[in-house]
Coordinates of C-alpha atoms in Angstrom, one line a residue:
M85 CA -122.5 -26.9 -90.6
A86 CA -120.5 -30.3 -90.2
V87 CA -118.7 -31.1 -86.9
P88 CA -115.3 -32.9 -87.1
I89 CA -115.3 -35.9 -84.9
L90 CA -112.8 -36.8 -82.7
A91 CA -112.5 -40.1 -81.5
L92 CA -111.1 -41.3 -78.0
G93 CA -108.0 -42.6 -77.8
L94 CA -107.0 -41.1 -81.3
V95 CA -105.6 -37.8 -80.2
V96 CA -102.4 -36.8 -82.0
S97 CA -99.8 -34.3 -81.2
V98 CA -100.3 -34.4 -77.8
L99 CA -98.8 -32.4 -75.3
A100 CA -98.7 -33.7 -71.6
L101 CA -99.7 -31.3 -69.2
A102 CA -99.5 -34.0 -66.3
A103 CA -98.3 -37.4 -65.8
P104 CA -98.2 -38.0 -62.3
A105 CA -95.4 -40.9 -61.4
D106 CA -97.5 -41.6 -58.3
A107 CA -101.3 -41.2 -58.4
K108 CA -102.8 -38.1 -57.2
R109 CA -106.3 -37.8 -55.7
V110 CA -108.2 -34.9 -55.5
R111 CA -109.0 -34.4 -52.4
P112 CA -111.3 -31.8 -50.2
G113 CA -108.3 -29.7 -49.2
F114 CA -107.5 -29.0 -53.0
F115 CA -110.3 -26.7 -53.0
G116 CA -109.4 -23.3 -51.6
M117 CA -111.0 -19.9 -51.2
H118 CA -110.3 -16.2 -50.2
D119 CA -113.1 -15.0 -48.4
T120 CA -112.7 -11.4 -46.8
R121 CA -115.5 -11.9 -44.2
I122 CA -114.0 -14.8 -42.4
S123 CA -112.7 -12.7 -39.9
G124 CA -116.1 -11.3 -39.3
G125 CA -117.5 -15.0 -38.5
T126 CA -118.8 -15.6 -41.9
L127 CA -117.7 -18.2 -44.8
T128 CA -118.8 -19.5 -47.9
T129 CA -120.7 -22.6 -48.4
L130 CA -119.3 -23.5 -51.9
P131 CA -117.3 -27.0 -51.3
I132 CA -113.9 -26.2 -50.2
G133 CA -111.5 -27.6 -48.0
A134 CA -109.1 -24.5 -47.2
V135 CA -109.3 -21.0 -46.8
R136 CA -106.5 -18.1 -47.1
V137 CA -106.8 -15.9 -44.6
W138 CA -105.4 -12.5 -46.5
D139 CA -107.2 -8.9 -46.9
S140 CA -109.3 -9.6 -44.1
G141 CA -107.9 -7.3 -41.2
T142 CA -105.7 -9.8 -40.1
S143 CA -102.3 -8.6 -41.3
W144 CA -99.5 -7.9 -38.9
R145 CA -99.8 -4.3 -38.9
E146 CA -103.3 -4.8 -38.2
I147 CA -102.8 -7.2 -35.1
E148 CA -100.2 -5.0 -33.5
K149 CA -101.1 -1.5 -33.8
R150 CA -99.0 -0.6 -30.8
R151 CA -95.5 -1.6 -30.1
G152 CA -95.5 -5.6 -28.3
H153 CA -99.5 -5.6 -28.3
Y154 CA -101.2 -8.2 -30.2
D155 CA -104.7 -8.1 -31.0
L156 CA -105.8 -11.6 -32.2
G157 CA -109.4 -11.0 -31.9
R158 CA -110.2 -10.9 -35.7
L159 CA -107.6 -13.6 -36.8
R160 CA -109.2 -16.1 -33.8
T161 CA -112.5 -15.6 -35.2
A162 CA -111.2 -16.4 -38.9
V163 CA -109.6 -19.5 -37.5
R164 CA -112.3 -20.5 -35.3
T165 CA -115.0 -20.1 -38.2
A166 CA -112.8 -22.0 -40.7
R167 CA -112.4 -24.8 -38.2
S168 CA -115.8 -25.2 -37.3
A169 CA -116.7 -25.6 -41.0
G170 CA -114.0 -28.5 -41.4
V171 CA -111.8 -26.0 -43.5
R172 CA -108.1 -25.5 -43.0
P173 CA -106.8 -21.8 -42.6
L174 CA -103.6 -20.7 -44.2
I175 CA -102.8 -17.4 -42.2
V176 CA -100.2 -14.7 -44.1
L177 CA -97.8 -13.3 -41.8
G178 CA -96.9 -9.9 -43.4
Q179 CA -97.3 -6.8 -43.4
T180 CA -94.6 -4.5 -41.2
P181 CA -96.3 -2.3 -38.5
R182 CA -94.6 1.1 -39.2
F183 CA -92.5 1.5 -35.8
H184 CA -91.1 -1.8 -36.7
A185 CA -90.0 -1.0 -40.3
R186 CA -86.4 -0.4 -41.3
H187 CA -87.6 2.2 -43.7
P188 CA -91.0 3.8 -42.0
H189 CA -91.7 5.9 -45.0
A190 CA -91.8 3.1 -47.9
P191 CA -95.0 3.4 -50.0
G192 CA -97.1 0.6 -50.0
A193 CA -100.8 -0.6 -51.0
Y194 CA -101.0 -1.1 -46.8
G195 CA -99.7 2.0 -45.8
R196 CA -96.5 3.7 -45.1
G197 CA -93.7 1.4 -44.1
A198 CA -95.5 -1.9 -44.8
T199 CA -93.4 -3.1 -47.6
S200 CA -90.3 -2.7 -45.4
M201 CA -88.1 -5.4 -44.1
P202 CA -88.8 -5.3 -40.4
R203 CA -86.4 -5.4 -37.5
L204 CA -85.5 -9.1 -36.7
T205 CA -86.7 -9.2 -33.2
P206 CA -90.1 -8.1 -33.3
W207 CA -90.6 -10.1 -36.4
K208 CA -89.4 -13.3 -34.3
R209 CA -91.8 -12.4 -31.4
Y210 CA -94.9 -12.0 -33.7
V211 CA -94.3 -15.0 -35.6
A212 CA -93.7 -17.0 -32.0
K213 CA -96.8 -15.6 -30.6
L214 CA -98.9 -16.8 -33.6
A215 CA -97.3 -20.2 -33.0
R216 CA -97.9 -20.2 -29.8
T217 CA -101.7 -19.2 -30.3
F218 CA -102.5 -21.5 -33.4
G219 CA -99.9 -24.4 -33.0
T220 CA -100.5 -26.8 -35.9
T221 CA -104.1 -25.8 -36.8
V222 CA -103.4 -23.5 -39.4
D223 CA -100.7 -23.4 -42.1
Y224 CA -98.3 -20.2 -42.0
Q225 CA -97.2 -18.4 -45.3
I226 CA -94.5 -16.1 -44.9
W227 CA -95.4 -13.0 -47.1
N228 CA -98.0 -11.9 -49.9
E229 CA -96.2 -11.1 -53.2
P230 CA -92.9 -10.0 -52.5
N231 CA -91.8 -9.6 -55.8
V232 CA -94.4 -6.5 -56.2
V233 CA -93.4 -3.4 -54.9
N234 CA -96.8 -2.4 -53.6
Y235 CA -96.1 -5.2 -51.0
W236 CA -92.1 -5.5 -50.6
T237 CA -89.7 -3.1 -50.9
G238 CA -86.6 -5.0 -49.7
S239 CA -84.1 -7.2 -51.2
V240 CA -84.5 -11.0 -52.5
S241 CA -81.7 -11.8 -49.3
Q242 CA -83.9 -9.9 -46.8
M243 CA -86.9 -11.8 -47.6
A244 CA -84.9 -14.9 -47.7
L245 CA -83.8 -14.1 -44.0
L246 CA -87.5 -13.7 -43.0
T247 CA -88.3 -16.8 -44.4
A248 CA -85.4 -18.6 -42.4
T249 CA -86.5 -17.0 -39.2
A250 CA -90.0 -17.4 -39.2
G251 CA -89.5 -20.9 -40.4
R252 CA -87.1 -21.9 -37.3
T253 CA -89.4 -19.9 -35.3
I254 CA -92.4 -21.8 -36.1
E255 CA -90.5 -25.3 -36.2
R256 CA -89.3 -24.4 -32.5
V257 CA -92.6 -23.3 -31.2
A258 CA -95.3 -25.1 -33.0
G259 CA -92.8 -28.2 -33.7
R260 CA -92.0 -30.1 -36.8
R261 CA -95.7 -31.0 -38.1
A262 CA -96.6 -27.1 -38.8
V263 CA -96.5 -26.2 -42.0
V264 CA -94.7 -23.3 -43.5
V265 CA -95.7 -22.0 -47.1
A266 CA -93.1 -20.2 -49.1
P267 CA -94.2 -16.3 -49.9
A268 CA -96.9 -16.4 -52.8
F269 CA -94.9 -15.2 -56.1
P270 CA -96.7 -13.6 -59.2
L271 CA -95.2 -15.1 -62.2
R272 CA -96.7 -13.4 -65.0
L273 CA -94.3 -10.8 -65.7
S274 CA -90.5 -11.8 -66.6
S275 CA -89.1 -9.6 -63.9
Q276 CA -91.6 -11.5 -61.1
R277 CA -89.9 -14.7 -62.7
A278 CA -86.5 -13.6 -62.4
W279 CA -87.3 -12.5 -58.7
Y280 CA -88.9 -15.8 -57.9
R281 CA -86.0 -17.6 -59.2
A282 CA -83.2 -15.6 -57.5
Y283 CA -85.4 -16.0 -54.2
W284 CA -85.4 -19.5 -54.6
H285 CA -81.5 -19.7 -55.0
A286 CA -80.8 -17.7 -52.3
S287 CA -79.1 -19.4 -49.0
V288 CA -78.9 -18.6 -45.5
R289 CA -75.8 -19.1 -43.3
G290 CA -75.1 -21.6 -46.1
R291 CA -78.8 -23.2 -46.3
G292 CA -81.1 -22.8 -49.1
I293 CA -84.7 -21.6 -48.6
A294 CA -86.0 -25.4 -49.0
R295 CA -84.8 -26.0 -45.4
F296 CA -87.2 -23.7 -44.0
V297 CA -90.1 -24.0 -45.8
D298 CA -92.6 -27.3 -46.7
V299 CA -94.7 -25.8 -49.3
V300 CA -93.9 -23.7 -52.4
S301 CA -96.1 -21.1 -53.3
A302 CA -97.4 -19.2 -56.9
N303 CA -100.3 -16.7 -57.5
L304 CA -100.4 -18.2 -60.9
Y305 CA -102.6 -15.3 -62.7
P306 CA -102.0 -15.0 -66.2
L307 CA -101.8 -11.8 -68.3
E308 CA -104.7 -9.6 -68.7
H309 CA -106.5 -11.0 -71.5
Q310 CA -105.1 -14.8 -71.1
A311 CA -107.2 -17.7 -69.9
P312 CA -106.7 -20.9 -67.7
E313 CA -104.6 -22.5 -69.9
A314 CA -101.9 -19.9 -70.1
S315 CA -101.9 -20.2 -66.4
M316 CA -100.6 -23.5 -66.6
N317 CA -97.4 -22.5 -68.4
L318 CA -96.6 -20.5 -65.1
A319 CA -97.1 -23.7 -63.2
R320 CA -94.6 -25.4 -65.3
F321 CA -92.1 -22.7 -64.7
A322 CA -93.0 -22.4 -60.9
R323 CA -92.0 -26.0 -60.6
R324 CA -89.2 -25.8 -63.5
A325 CA -87.1 -22.8 -62.0
L326 CA -86.7 -24.4 -58.7
P327 CA -83.6 -25.8 -57.1
K328 CA -83.5 -29.6 -56.7
A329 CA -84.2 -29.5 -53.0
A330 CA -87.5 -27.7 -53.3
R331 CA -89.0 -29.5 -56.2
Q332 CA -90.3 -32.2 -54.9
K333 CA -92.3 -29.8 -52.3
P334 CA -96.1 -29.3 -52.9
L335 CA -96.9 -26.6 -54.9
W336 CA -100.0 -24.6 -54.2
N337 CA -101.8 -22.2 -56.3
T338 CA -102.3 -19.5 -53.5
E339 CA -104.3 -16.9 -55.8
I340 CA -106.4 -17.1 -59.6
N341 CA -108.3 -15.3 -61.4
Y342 CA -108.7 -13.4 -64.7
G343 CA -108.5 -9.8 -66.4
L344 CA -106.3 -8.5 -63.6
R345 CA -104.2 -5.6 -64.7
G346 CA -103.5 -3.5 -61.4
G347 CA -107.2 -2.0 -61.2
P348 CA -110.5 -2.4 -62.8
A349 CA -110.8 -5.7 -64.8
A350 CA -109.4 -5.6 -68.4
K351 CA -112.6 -6.6 -69.8
E352 CA -115.8 -7.9 -68.6
I353 CA -116.8 -11.5 -69.9
S354 CA -120.0 -13.1 -70.5
P355 CA -121.5 -15.1 -67.4
R356 CA -121.2 -18.6 -69.9
K357 CA -117.2 -17.6 -70.1
Q358 CA -117.1 -17.3 -66.4
A359 CA -118.2 -20.9 -65.9
A360 CA -115.8 -22.0 -68.4
Y361 CA -112.8 -20.2 -66.9
V362 CA -113.9 -21.7 -63.3
A363 CA -114.4 -25.3 -64.1
R364 CA -111.2 -25.1 -66.6
T365 CA -109.2 -23.6 -63.5
L366 CA -110.2 -26.5 -61.5
V367 CA -109.6 -29.3 -63.8
L368 CA -106.3 -27.9 -65.0
N369 CA -104.9 -27.2 -61.5
A370 CA -106.4 -30.9 -60.7
A371 CA -104.6 -32.4 -63.5
S372 CA -101.1 -30.6 -62.7
P373 CA -98.7 -30.2 -60.2
V374 CA -100.6 -27.9 -58.4
S375 CA -101.8 -29.5 -55.1
R376 CA -104.1 -26.8 -54.0
V377 CA -105.6 -24.0 -55.5
Y378 CA -107.4 -20.7 -53.9
W379 CA -109.7 -18.8 -55.9
Y380 CA -109.6 -15.1 -55.6
A381 CA -112.1 -14.1 -54.4
W382 CA -115.5 -15.0 -52.8
G383 CA -117.3 -11.6 -53.2
L384 CA -114.5 -10.0 -55.4
G385 CA -115.0 -6.5 -56.6
S386 CA -114.0 -5.1 -60.1
I387 CA -110.5 -6.5 -60.2
A388 CA -110.9 -9.1 -62.1
N389 CA -113.5 -10.5 -64.4
T390 CA -115.0 -14.0 -62.8
H391 CA -117.6 -13.7 -59.9
L392 CA -118.5 -16.6 -58.2
V393 CA -121.6 -14.5 -56.2
T394 CA -123.8 -11.4 -57.1
P395 CA -122.7 -8.1 -56.0
D396 CA -125.0 -8.2 -53.2
G397 CA -123.6 -11.7 -51.9
S398 CA -127.2 -12.8 -52.3
E399 CA -126.6 -16.0 -54.8
L400 CA -124.2 -17.8 -56.7
T401 CA -123.4 -16.7 -60.1
R402 CA -123.5 -18.9 -63.3
A403 CA -119.7 -19.4 -62.4
G404 CA -120.2 -20.2 -58.6
R405 CA -122.7 -23.1 -59.5
A406 CA -119.9 -24.1 -62.1
W407 CA -117.7 -24.5 -59.1
V408 CA -120.3 -26.9 -57.5
V409 CA -120.6 -29.2 -60.6
T410 CA -116.7 -29.3 -61.4
A411 CA -115.9 -29.8 -57.5
T412 CA -118.6 -32.9 -57.7
W413 CA -116.6 -34.1 -61.1
L414 CA -113.1 -34.1 -59.5
S415 CA -113.4 -34.9 -55.9
G416 CA -112.3 -38.1 -54.8
A417 CA -111.2 -38.9 -58.4
E418 CA -107.4 -40.0 -59.4
V419 CA -105.6 -38.0 -61.6
R420 CA -104.6 -40.0 -64.6
G421 CA -103.4 -37.0 -67.0
C422 CA -104.4 -33.9 -69.1
S423 CA -103.2 -33.2 -72.7
H424 CA -104.4 -31.5 -76.0
T425 CA -104.3 -31.8 -79.3
G426 CA -101.6 -30.0 -81.5
R427 CA -102.7 -29.7 -85.1
G428 CA -105.2 -30.3 -87.5
R429 CA -108.8 -29.2 -87.4
L430 CA -109.3 -30.6 -84.0
R431 CA -106.4 -28.6 -82.6
G432 CA -106.5 -27.1 -79.2
V433 CA -109.2 -29.7 -77.7
Y434 CA -108.1 -30.3 -74.1
V435 CA -108.8 -34.0 -72.7
C436 CA -108.4 -34.7 -68.9
T437 CA -108.7 -38.1 -67.6
F438 CA -109.5 -39.1 -64.1
R439 CA -110.5 -42.2 -62.3
D440 CA -112.7 -43.1 -59.5
G441 CA -112.7 -47.5 -58.8
A442 CA -114.2 -48.8 -61.7
E443 CA -115.5 -45.3 -63.5
G444 CA -113.2 -43.8 -65.9
R445 CA -114.2 -39.7 -65.9
R446 CA -113.0 -37.5 -69.2
I447 CA -113.3 -33.9 -69.3
Y448 CA -113.5 -32.3 -72.8
W449 CA -113.3 -28.8 -73.9
K450 CA -111.9 -26.3 -76.8
P451 CA -111.2 -23.0 -75.3
R452 CA -111.5 -21.3 -78.8
G453 CA -112.7 -21.8 -82.4
R454 CA -115.7 -23.7 -83.5
P455 CA -117.0 -26.3 -81.2
V456 CA -116.0 -29.9 -82.6
G457 CA -117.7 -33.6 -81.9
V458 CA -116.3 -35.8 -79.6
R459 CA -117.3 -39.8 -80.1
T460 CA -117.4 -41.4 -76.8
P461 CA -116.3 -45.1 -75.9
S462 CA -118.3 -48.2 -76.4
T463 CA -118.7 -48.6 -72.4
T464 CA -119.7 -45.0 -71.5
R465 CA -122.4 -44.5 -69.1
S466 CA -123.4 -40.8 -68.9
W467 CA -122.3 -37.1 -69.9
S468 CA -122.7 -34.2 -67.8
S469 CA -122.8 -30.5 -69.0
L470 CA -121.2 -27.7 -66.6
S471 CA -125.0 -26.6 -65.7
G472 CA -125.5 -29.8 -63.8
T473 CA -127.3 -31.9 -66.1
T474 CA -126.5 -35.5 -66.6
T475 CA -127.5 -37.8 -69.5
E476 CA -127.4 -41.3 -68.7
R477 CA -126.8 -43.1 -72.3
S478 CA -124.7 -45.9 -72.9
G479 CA -122.2 -47.0 -75.7
H480 CA -120.9 -44.7 -79.1
F481 CA -122.5 -41.5 -79.6
R482 CA -121.5 -38.1 -80.2
I483 CA -121.4 -35.1 -78.1
R484 CA -120.5 -31.1 -79.0
V485 CA -117.2 -29.9 -77.2
G486 CA -116.8 -26.3 -77.0
Q487 CA -115.4 -23.8 -74.4
A488 CA -117.2 -25.0 -71.5
P489 CA -116.0 -28.6 -70.2
V490 CA -118.3 -31.9 -70.6
L491 CA -118.0 -34.7 -68.4
V492 CA -118.3 -38.4 -70.0
T493 CA -118.0 -41.1 -67.7
F494 CA -117.5 -44.9 -68.8
R495 CA -116.5 -48.3 -67.6
R496 CA -113.0 -49.2 -67.3

C-alpha cells in the first residue's frame, strides 16, 4: 500500500492550537501528578515537578473531625514527601465537616454535609490554620469540582464568597506570594460550562473573582469516547469564557485521563493506545495555554482507561514509560506552536514544534485512520519513537506516522 507523503513546511488548512506571543518554556513544574499514597510518605518516581494532594485522606472534613481540632498529620506528611522530592504540592481546601455545614444532610461523594456551603467563621479558621502552617511552601486550591453535585450543592454566589474569603485569608496570613488556585471545574458538559462561566463572572462586594485568585483551574476530561485532542477544545473554552481580568492568569489542567463516565471506564483501550494518549496529552498541553497539567492518577483504579502503573504498582506500564520518554522530549524546550491539517488525504496530521537552543524538535502523530509518510528536513539529526528508541540519521528521509507521536530533531 502506498503511503502519502507530507513534506515539512507544506502543511495546508492549518488550525493553530497555540501561537504564543511570548516564548513558553516547558519547565519541570509543568508535569503534575495525583498520587493518593503521598499522605503515607510515598511518591511516584516518574519525572514530575508538581503533585495535587487530593483523595489522600487530607480533605477538610478529614482534618477537622472534631470542632476546632485539626489533625494535620497526614497533610504534613504529604507536603514533606513532596518537598523532599523537589515537587511542588497543591492542596485542596474542601470538603465541609458535617458540623460546619449549613445543610448537614446534603448528599455527596464524601458523606453527608460534605457538599454544603460551610459557615464562614470556621471556614476562615481552617484556611488560616493551613496558611500559618504551610505559608508559601504549597499552593492552595479552593475546592474540587463545585459544578458537580457530588462535590458541591451550594450556589455559584456561595462558591464565589468562599473563594473571596479564602483568598483574602491566605493573603493576610501567608503573604502576597502565596499562590491561590481557583476551584477545579470539569467542562465536558454544557451545564458544567455554564456554571464555570457564571462563577467567573460573579462578584463579591463589587470585586470580580480574579481579584482573589492567582491561577485558573479546569479538569479537562473530554467525553468518555473522546481522545486527547478533544480536551484542547475545552482548554480553549476555559480561556475564552473568562472575563478580561482573569484571562491573563495561568491556566492549570488539574485533572486529566480518558474514558471517564462516573463509574468503571467506558471502554478498555490497548496498551499501545494508552501510551499514545499519555504522550499526546503532554505535548498538546505543553503547546496550549495550559502551564501545568496533573495526570489523574498514579495507581488509578477502574474509573479511567489509561494507566501508568500495573495494578499491583510494581512496574510502569507502556503508558508510564511513554510519560518518561515524552517528558524527555519536552523538558527545557521552548514552545513554538502546534497545528494540524484540515483537508485532503493528509487530514488530521498533528505537527507540534519546539526548540532548544540550536536544536529544533517536531513531534508528529495522526490520531485516526491509516498512517502517513512524513518527509524530514535536510538538517535532520535524528528521529525517536515513543518506545524510547532513537535513530541518528541526517538529511531527508521518510518516517511513518500514526497514532503514537514521533519526534524529529533537526538543526535550526
